[in-house]
PDB file of C-alpha atoms in Angstrom:
ATOM      1  CA  ALA A  10      -6.814  21.165  10.586  1.00  0.00           C
ATOM      2  CA  VAL A  11      -8.146  20.328   7.119  1.00  0.00           C
ATOM      3  CA  LEU A  12      -4.723  19.068   6.108  1.00  0.00           C
ATOM      4  CA  THR A  13      -4.498  16.632   9.019  1.00  0.00           C
ATOM      5  CA  THR A  14      -8.051  15.365   8.528  1.00  0.00           C
ATOM      6  CA  GLY A  15      -7.383  14.384   4.922  1.00  0.00           C
ATOM      7  CA  ASP A  16      -9.215  17.014   2.887  1.00  0.00           C
ATOM      8  CA  TYR A  17      -6.142  17.891   0.840  1.00  0.00           C
ATOM      9  CA  ARG A  18      -7.992  19.692  -1.968  1.00  0.00           C
ATOM     10  CA  GLN A  19      -9.663  22.020   0.505  1.00  0.00           C
ATOM     11  CA  ALA A  20      -6.329  22.529   2.295  1.00  0.00           C
ATOM     12  CA  LEU A  21      -4.790  23.506  -1.035  1.00  0.00           C
ATOM     13  CA  GLU A  22      -7.583  25.963  -1.814  1.00  0.00           C
ATOM     14  CA  LEU A  23      -7.509  27.506   1.662  1.00  0.00           C
ATOM     15  CA  SER A  24      -3.730  27.924   1.629  1.00  0.00           C
ATOM     16  CA  GLN A  25      -3.826  29.569  -1.806  1.00  0.00           C
ATOM     17  CA  HIS A  26      -6.613  31.908  -0.700  1.00  0.00           C
ATOM     18  CA  ALA A  27      -4.664  32.777   2.451  1.00  0.00           C
ATOM     19  CA  GLN A  28      -1.675  33.738   0.298  1.00  0.00           C
ATOM     20  CA  GLU A  29      -3.883  36.045  -1.768  1.00  0.00           C
ATOM     21  CA  ILE A  30      -5.037  37.993   1.295  1.00  0.00           C
ATOM     22  CA  ALA A  31      -1.938  37.783   3.511  1.00  0.00           C
ATOM     23  CA  PRO A  32       0.165  40.906   3.909  1.00  0.00           C
ATOM     24  CA  ALA A  33       3.320  40.785   1.799  1.00  0.00           C
ATOM     25  CA  GLY A  34       6.426  40.081   3.828  1.00  0.00           C
ATOM     26  CA  GLY A  35       4.557  38.817   6.878  1.00  0.00           C
ATOM     27  CA  SER A  36       4.585  35.470   8.617  1.00  0.00           C
ATOM     28  CA  ALA A  37       1.155  34.551   7.316  1.00  0.00           C
ATOM     29  CA  ILE A  38       2.194  34.423   3.677  1.00  0.00           C
ATOM     30  CA  VAL A  39       5.166  32.171   4.451  1.00  0.00           C
ATOM     31  CA  GLN A  40       3.051  29.850   6.573  1.00  0.00           C
ATOM     32  CA  ALA A  41       0.267  29.709   3.975  1.00  0.00           C
ATOM     33  CA  THR A  42       2.797  28.904   1.248  1.00  0.00           C
ATOM     34  CA  ALA A  43       4.297  26.140   3.398  1.00  0.00           C
ATOM     35  CA  GLN A  44       0.798  24.722   3.896  1.00  0.00           C
ATOM     36  CA  GLU A  45       0.245  24.796   0.140  1.00  0.00           C
ATOM     37  CA  GLY A  46       3.394  22.706  -0.270  1.00  0.00           C
ATOM     38  CA  ARG A  47       2.139  20.208   2.266  1.00  0.00           C
ATOM     39  CA  ALA A  48      -1.222  19.975   0.511  1.00  0.00           C
ATOM     40  CA  TRP A  49       0.505  19.319  -2.827  1.00  0.00           C
ATOM     41  CA  ALA A  50       2.635  16.680  -1.097  1.00  0.00           C
ATOM     42  CA  ARG A  51      -0.413  14.900   0.291  1.00  0.00           C
ATOM     43  CA  LEU A  52      -1.995  15.027  -3.155  1.00  0.00           C
ATOM     44  CA  GLY A  53       1.104  13.253  -4.465  1.00  0.00           C
ATOM     45  CA  ASP A  54       2.214  16.016  -6.832  1.00  0.00           C
ATOM     46  CA  GLN A  55       5.989  16.138  -6.419  1.00  0.00           C
ATOM     47  CA  ALA A  56       6.531  18.829  -9.069  1.00  0.00           C
ATOM     48  CA  HIS A  57       4.116  21.305  -7.446  1.00  0.00           C
ATOM     49  CA  THR A  58       5.486  20.340  -4.030  1.00  0.00           C
ATOM     50  CA  ARG A  59       9.055  21.202  -5.017  1.00  0.00           C
ATOM     51  CA  ARG A  60       8.064  24.458  -6.714  1.00  0.00           C
ATOM     52  CA  THR A  61       6.137  25.505  -3.630  1.00  0.00           C
ATOM     53  CA  LEU A  62       9.033  24.578  -1.342  1.00  0.00           C
ATOM     54  CA  ASP A  63      11.273  26.777  -3.491  1.00  0.00           C
ATOM     55  CA  ARG A  64       8.853  29.667  -2.909  1.00  0.00           C
ATOM     56  CA  VAL A  65       8.861  28.986   0.846  1.00  0.00           C
ATOM     57  CA  GLU A  66      12.651  29.022   0.843  1.00  0.00           C
ATOM     58  CA  ARG A  67      12.725  32.375  -0.979  1.00  0.00           C
ATOM     59  CA  LEU A  68      10.115  33.877   1.356  1.00  0.00           C
ATOM     60  CA  ALA A  69      11.773  32.502   4.496  1.00  0.00           C
ATOM     61  CA  GLY A  70      15.184  33.659   3.300  1.00  0.00           C
ATOM     62  CA  GLN A  71      13.927  37.233   3.286  1.00  0.00           C
ATOM     63  CA  ARG A  72      12.892  37.070   6.934  1.00  0.00           C
ATOM     64  CA  SER A  73      14.939  37.580  10.053  1.00  0.00           C
ATOM     65  CA  ALA A  74      14.500  35.395  13.102  1.00  0.00           C
ATOM     66  CA  PRO A  75      11.433  36.479  15.079  1.00  0.00           C
ATOM     67  CA  ASP A  76      11.748  37.928  18.570  1.00  0.00           C
ATOM     68  CA  HIS A  77       9.524  35.125  19.874  1.00  0.00           C
ATOM     69  CA  PRO A  78      10.121  32.044  17.664  1.00  0.00           C
ATOM     70  CA  GLU A  79       7.977  29.886  19.945  1.00  0.00           C
ATOM     71  CA  HIS A  80       4.941  32.004  19.069  1.00  0.00           C
ATOM     72  CA  HIS A  81       2.763  29.909  16.758  1.00  0.00           C
ATOM     73  CA  TYR A  82       1.916  32.838  14.478  1.00  0.00           C
ATOM     74  CA  GLN A  83       5.504  33.996  13.962  1.00  0.00           C
ATOM     75  CA  TYR A  84       7.203  32.118  11.141  1.00  0.00           C
ATOM     76  CA  ASP A  85      10.674  31.057  12.226  1.00  0.00           C
ATOM     77  CA  PRO A  86      12.998  30.709   9.194  1.00  0.00           C
ATOM     78  CA  ALA A  87      14.972  28.137  11.185  1.00  0.00           C
ATOM     79  CA  LYS A  88      11.992  25.785  10.809  1.00  0.00           C
ATOM     80  CA  ALA A  89      12.052  25.905   6.999  1.00  0.00           C
ATOM     81  CA  HIS A  90      14.439  22.960   6.678  1.00  0.00           C
ATOM     82  CA  ALA A  91      12.287  20.803   8.964  1.00  0.00           C
ATOM     83  CA  TYR A  92       9.151  21.834   7.047  1.00  0.00           C
ATOM     84  CA  ALA A  93      10.871  20.781   3.838  1.00  0.00           C
ATOM     85  CA  ALA A  94      11.761  17.364   5.302  1.00  0.00           C
ATOM     86  CA  THR A  95       8.164  16.722   6.327  1.00  0.00           C
ATOM     87  CA  THR A  96       6.747  17.973   3.043  1.00  0.00           C
ATOM     88  CA  LEU A  97       9.142  15.933   0.903  1.00  0.00           C
ATOM     89  CA  ALA A  98       8.482  12.826   3.030  1.00  0.00           C
ATOM     90  CA  TRP A  99       4.741  13.259   2.564  1.00  0.00           C
ATOM     91  CA  ALA A 100       5.259  13.583  -1.185  1.00  0.00           C
ATOM     92  CA  GLY A 101       7.344  10.403  -1.287  1.00  0.00           C
ATOM     93  CA  ASP A 102      10.159  12.450  -2.820  1.00  0.00           C
ATOM     94  CA  PRO A 103      13.539  10.664  -2.742  1.00  0.00           C
ATOM     95  CA  ALA A 104      15.182  13.879  -1.490  1.00  0.00           C
ATOM     96  CA  ALA A 105      13.289  13.548   1.800  1.00  0.00           C
ATOM     97  CA  GLU A 106      15.756  11.104   3.318  1.00  0.00           C
ATOM     98  CA  ALA A 107      18.785  13.378   2.951  1.00  0.00           C
ATOM     99  CA  VAL A 108      16.870  16.442   4.136  1.00  0.00           C
ATOM    100  CA  ALA A 109      15.490  14.600   7.188  1.00  0.00           C
ATOM    101  CA  ARG A 110      18.966  13.294   8.066  1.00  0.00           C
ATOM    102  CA  ASP A 111      20.360  16.843   7.738  1.00  0.00           C
ATOM    103  CA  VAL A 112      17.628  18.209  10.008  1.00  0.00           C
ATOM    104  CA  ILE A 113      18.328  15.524  12.620  1.00  0.00           C
ATOM    105  CA  ALA A 114      22.075  16.252  12.513  1.00  0.00           C
ATOM    106  CA  GLU A 115      21.493  20.020  12.790  1.00  0.00           C
ATOM    107  CA  LEU A 116      19.114  19.667  15.719  1.00  0.00           C
ATOM    108  CA  GLU A 117      21.328  17.178  17.543  1.00  0.00           C
ATOM    109  CA  ALA A 118      24.338  19.494  17.052  1.00  0.00           C
ATOM    110  CA  GLU A 119      22.327  22.285  18.698  1.00  0.00           C
ATOM    111  CA  GLY A 120      21.628  19.951  21.608  1.00  0.00           C
ATOM    112  CA  ALA A 121      18.098  21.254  21.975  1.00  0.00           C
ATOM    113  CA  ARG A 122      14.617  20.846  20.561  1.00  0.00           C
ATOM    114  CA  PRO A 123      14.088  17.129  21.269  1.00  0.00           C
ATOM    115  CA  ARG A 124      10.503  17.262  19.953  1.00  0.00           C
ATOM    116  CA  ARG A 125      11.766  18.498  16.605  1.00  0.00           C
ATOM    117  CA  VAL A 126      14.348  15.692  16.531  1.00  0.00           C
ATOM    118  CA  ALA A 127      11.577  13.149  17.153  1.00  0.00           C
ATOM    119  CA  SER A 128       9.454  14.688  14.388  1.00  0.00           C
ATOM    120  CA  ALA A 129      12.420  14.600  12.002  1.00  0.00           C
ATOM    121  CA  GLU A 130      12.924  10.912  12.857  1.00  0.00           C
ATOM    122  CA  LEU A 131       9.298  10.318  11.821  1.00  0.00           C
ATOM    123  CA  ASP A 132       9.968  12.179   8.560  1.00  0.00           C
ATOM    124  CA  LEU A 133      12.998   9.952   8.029  1.00  0.00           C
ATOM    125  CA  GLY A 134      10.872   6.867   8.719  1.00  0.00           C
ATOM    126  CA  LEU A 135       8.282   7.933   6.178  1.00  0.00           C
ATOM    127  CA  ALA A 136      10.995   8.662   3.604  1.00  0.00           C
ATOM    128  CA  LEU A 137      12.559   5.246   4.174  1.00  0.00           C
ATOM    129  CA  LEU A 138       9.167   3.578   3.759  1.00  0.00           C
ATOM    130  CA  ALA A 139       8.738   5.336   0.411  1.00  0.00           C
ATOM    131  CA  ASP A 140      12.163   3.994  -0.565  1.00  0.00           C
ATOM    132  CA  SER A 141      11.106   0.397   0.308  1.00  0.00           C
ATOM    133  CA  ARG A 142      13.345   0.222   3.382  1.00  0.00           C
ATOM    134  CA  PRO A 143      10.835  -0.656   6.095  1.00  0.00           C
ATOM    135  CA  ASP A 144      13.427  -2.098   8.491  1.00  0.00           C
ATOM    136  CA  GLU A 145      15.249   1.243   8.594  1.00  0.00           C
ATOM    137  CA  ALA A 146      11.896   3.048   8.811  1.00  0.00           C
ATOM    138  CA  ALA A 147      11.020   0.934  11.847  1.00  0.00           C
ATOM    139  CA  ALA A 148      14.325   1.864  13.496  1.00  0.00           C
ATOM    140  CA  ALA A 149      13.762   5.596  12.891  1.00  0.00           C
ATOM    141  CA  ALA A 150      10.186   5.407  14.181  1.00  0.00           C
ATOM    142  CA  THR A 151      11.320   3.437  17.227  1.00  0.00           C
ATOM    143  CA  ARG A 152      13.854   6.158  18.079  1.00  0.00           C
ATOM    144  CA  ALA A 153      11.191   8.855  17.696  1.00  0.00           C
ATOM    145  CA  ILE A 154       8.476   7.084  19.639  1.00  0.00           C
ATOM    146  CA  SER A 155      10.663   5.732  22.446  1.00  0.00           C
ATOM    147  CA  SER A 156      12.062   9.241  23.020  1.00  0.00           C
ATOM    148  CA  GLY A 157       8.738  10.112  24.651  1.00  0.00           C
ATOM    149  CA  ARG A 158       8.766  13.391  22.702  1.00  0.00           C
ATOM    150  CA  ILE A 159       5.810  12.741  20.392  1.00  0.00           C
ATOM    151  CA  VAL A 160       3.007  14.908  21.718  1.00  0.00           C
ATOM    152  CA  PRO A 161      -0.649  13.882  21.385  1.00  0.00           C
ATOM    153  CA  SER A 162      -1.310  16.416  18.619  1.00  0.00           C
ATOM    154  CA  ASN A 163       1.503  14.866  16.571  1.00  0.00           C
ATOM    155  CA  TRP A 164       0.780  11.217  17.317  1.00  0.00           C
ATOM    156  CA  TRP A 165      -1.044  10.716  14.006  1.00  0.00           C
ATOM    157  CA  ARG A 166       2.332  11.142  12.275  1.00  0.00           C
ATOM    158  CA  ALA A 167       3.838   8.339  14.342  1.00  0.00           C
ATOM    159  CA  ALA A 168       0.798   6.176  13.638  1.00  0.00           C
ATOM    160  CA  GLU A 169       1.275   6.780   9.908  1.00  0.00           C
ATOM    161  CA  VAL A 170       4.810   5.349  10.001  1.00  0.00           C
ATOM    162  CA  VAL A 171       3.836   2.490  12.329  1.00  0.00           C
ATOM    163  CA  GLY A 172       0.959   1.570  10.006  1.00  0.00           C
ATOM    164  CA  GLY A 173       3.201   1.735   6.948  1.00  0.00           C
ATOM    165  CA  VAL A 174       5.771  -0.555   8.551  1.00  0.00           C
ATOM    166  CA  GLN A 175       3.045  -2.970   9.648  1.00  0.00           C
ATOM    167  CA  ARG A 176       1.652  -3.181   6.120  1.00  0.00           C
ATOM    168  CA  THR A 177       5.026  -4.451   4.887  1.00  0.00           C
ATOM    169  CA  GLY A 178       4.774  -7.465   7.176  1.00  0.00           C
ATOM    170  CA  ILE A 179       8.402  -7.357   8.310  1.00  0.00           C
ATOM    171  CA  ALA A 180       9.364  -8.892  11.652  1.00  0.00           C
ATOM    172  CA  GLU A 181      10.296  -5.477  13.112  1.00  0.00           C
ATOM    173  CA  ALA A 182       6.680  -4.365  12.723  1.00  0.00           C
ATOM    174  CA  ARG A 183       5.614  -6.245  15.849  1.00  0.00           C
ATOM    175  CA  ASP A 184       8.370  -4.658  17.943  1.00  0.00           C
ATOM    176  CA  LEU A 185       7.524  -1.208  16.615  1.00  0.00           C
ATOM    177  CA  ARG A 186       3.840  -1.703  17.387  1.00  0.00           C
ATOM    178  CA  GLU A 187       4.750  -2.701  20.962  1.00  0.00           C
ATOM    179  CA  VAL A 188       6.939   0.388  21.388  1.00  0.00           C
ATOM    180  CA  ALA A 189       4.085   2.516  20.067  1.00  0.00           C
ATOM    181  CA  GLU A 190       1.623   0.953  22.512  1.00  0.00           C
ATOM    182  CA  VAL A 191       3.943   1.595  25.465  1.00  0.00           C
ATOM    183  CA  HIS A 192       4.772   5.188  24.530  1.00  0.00           C
ATOM    184  CA  ARG A 193       1.489   6.326  23.007  1.00  0.00           C
ATOM    185  CA  PRO A 194       0.532   9.614  24.690  1.00  0.00           C
ATOM    186  CA  GLU A 195      -2.883   9.942  26.209  1.00  0.00           C
ATOM    187  CA  LEU A 196      -5.070  11.394  23.501  1.00  0.00           C
ATOM    188  CA  THR A 197      -7.829  13.689  24.666  1.00  0.00           C
ATOM    189  CA  ALA A 198     -11.016  14.381  22.778  1.00  0.00           C
TER     190      ALA A 198
END
């Protein structure tokens, strides 16, 4: 929660502490390392972000698919690529676009996981914004939002892309804002 509320330094410290106490080889250490990468990304440190993502990849590569991948506390190695797309997009890393596009293609080829596709579209939008391509970012965000697959707990990510597009002042910003207003999920307190 600290990561999504903007206390990135505390998120970094908590994720590093979690790695120190997590059992070796378990899901917790992989998840804590992934959270460290996200904290570095939000702090804008691309070098630390990439190094941490490399560690996540090594840790995830040593794991087999869990019996219950939907279980929140079981790290699913299949999610590592999507985690990397989000993390790189948050860091403003130019590699984020290609990784997000790969994730979208992989998920669409599977024909399942529409929420993950929508999240990857938001990652793509954020990456395109960082690359000064707000019109393409608006198109990616429109696809994600109009899919109806952005859940309330993930809406802040959509709002981040919508806000970024709006700040550019392009004509597509108005249309994107309207799509967001129509498809915004009901947020509960």
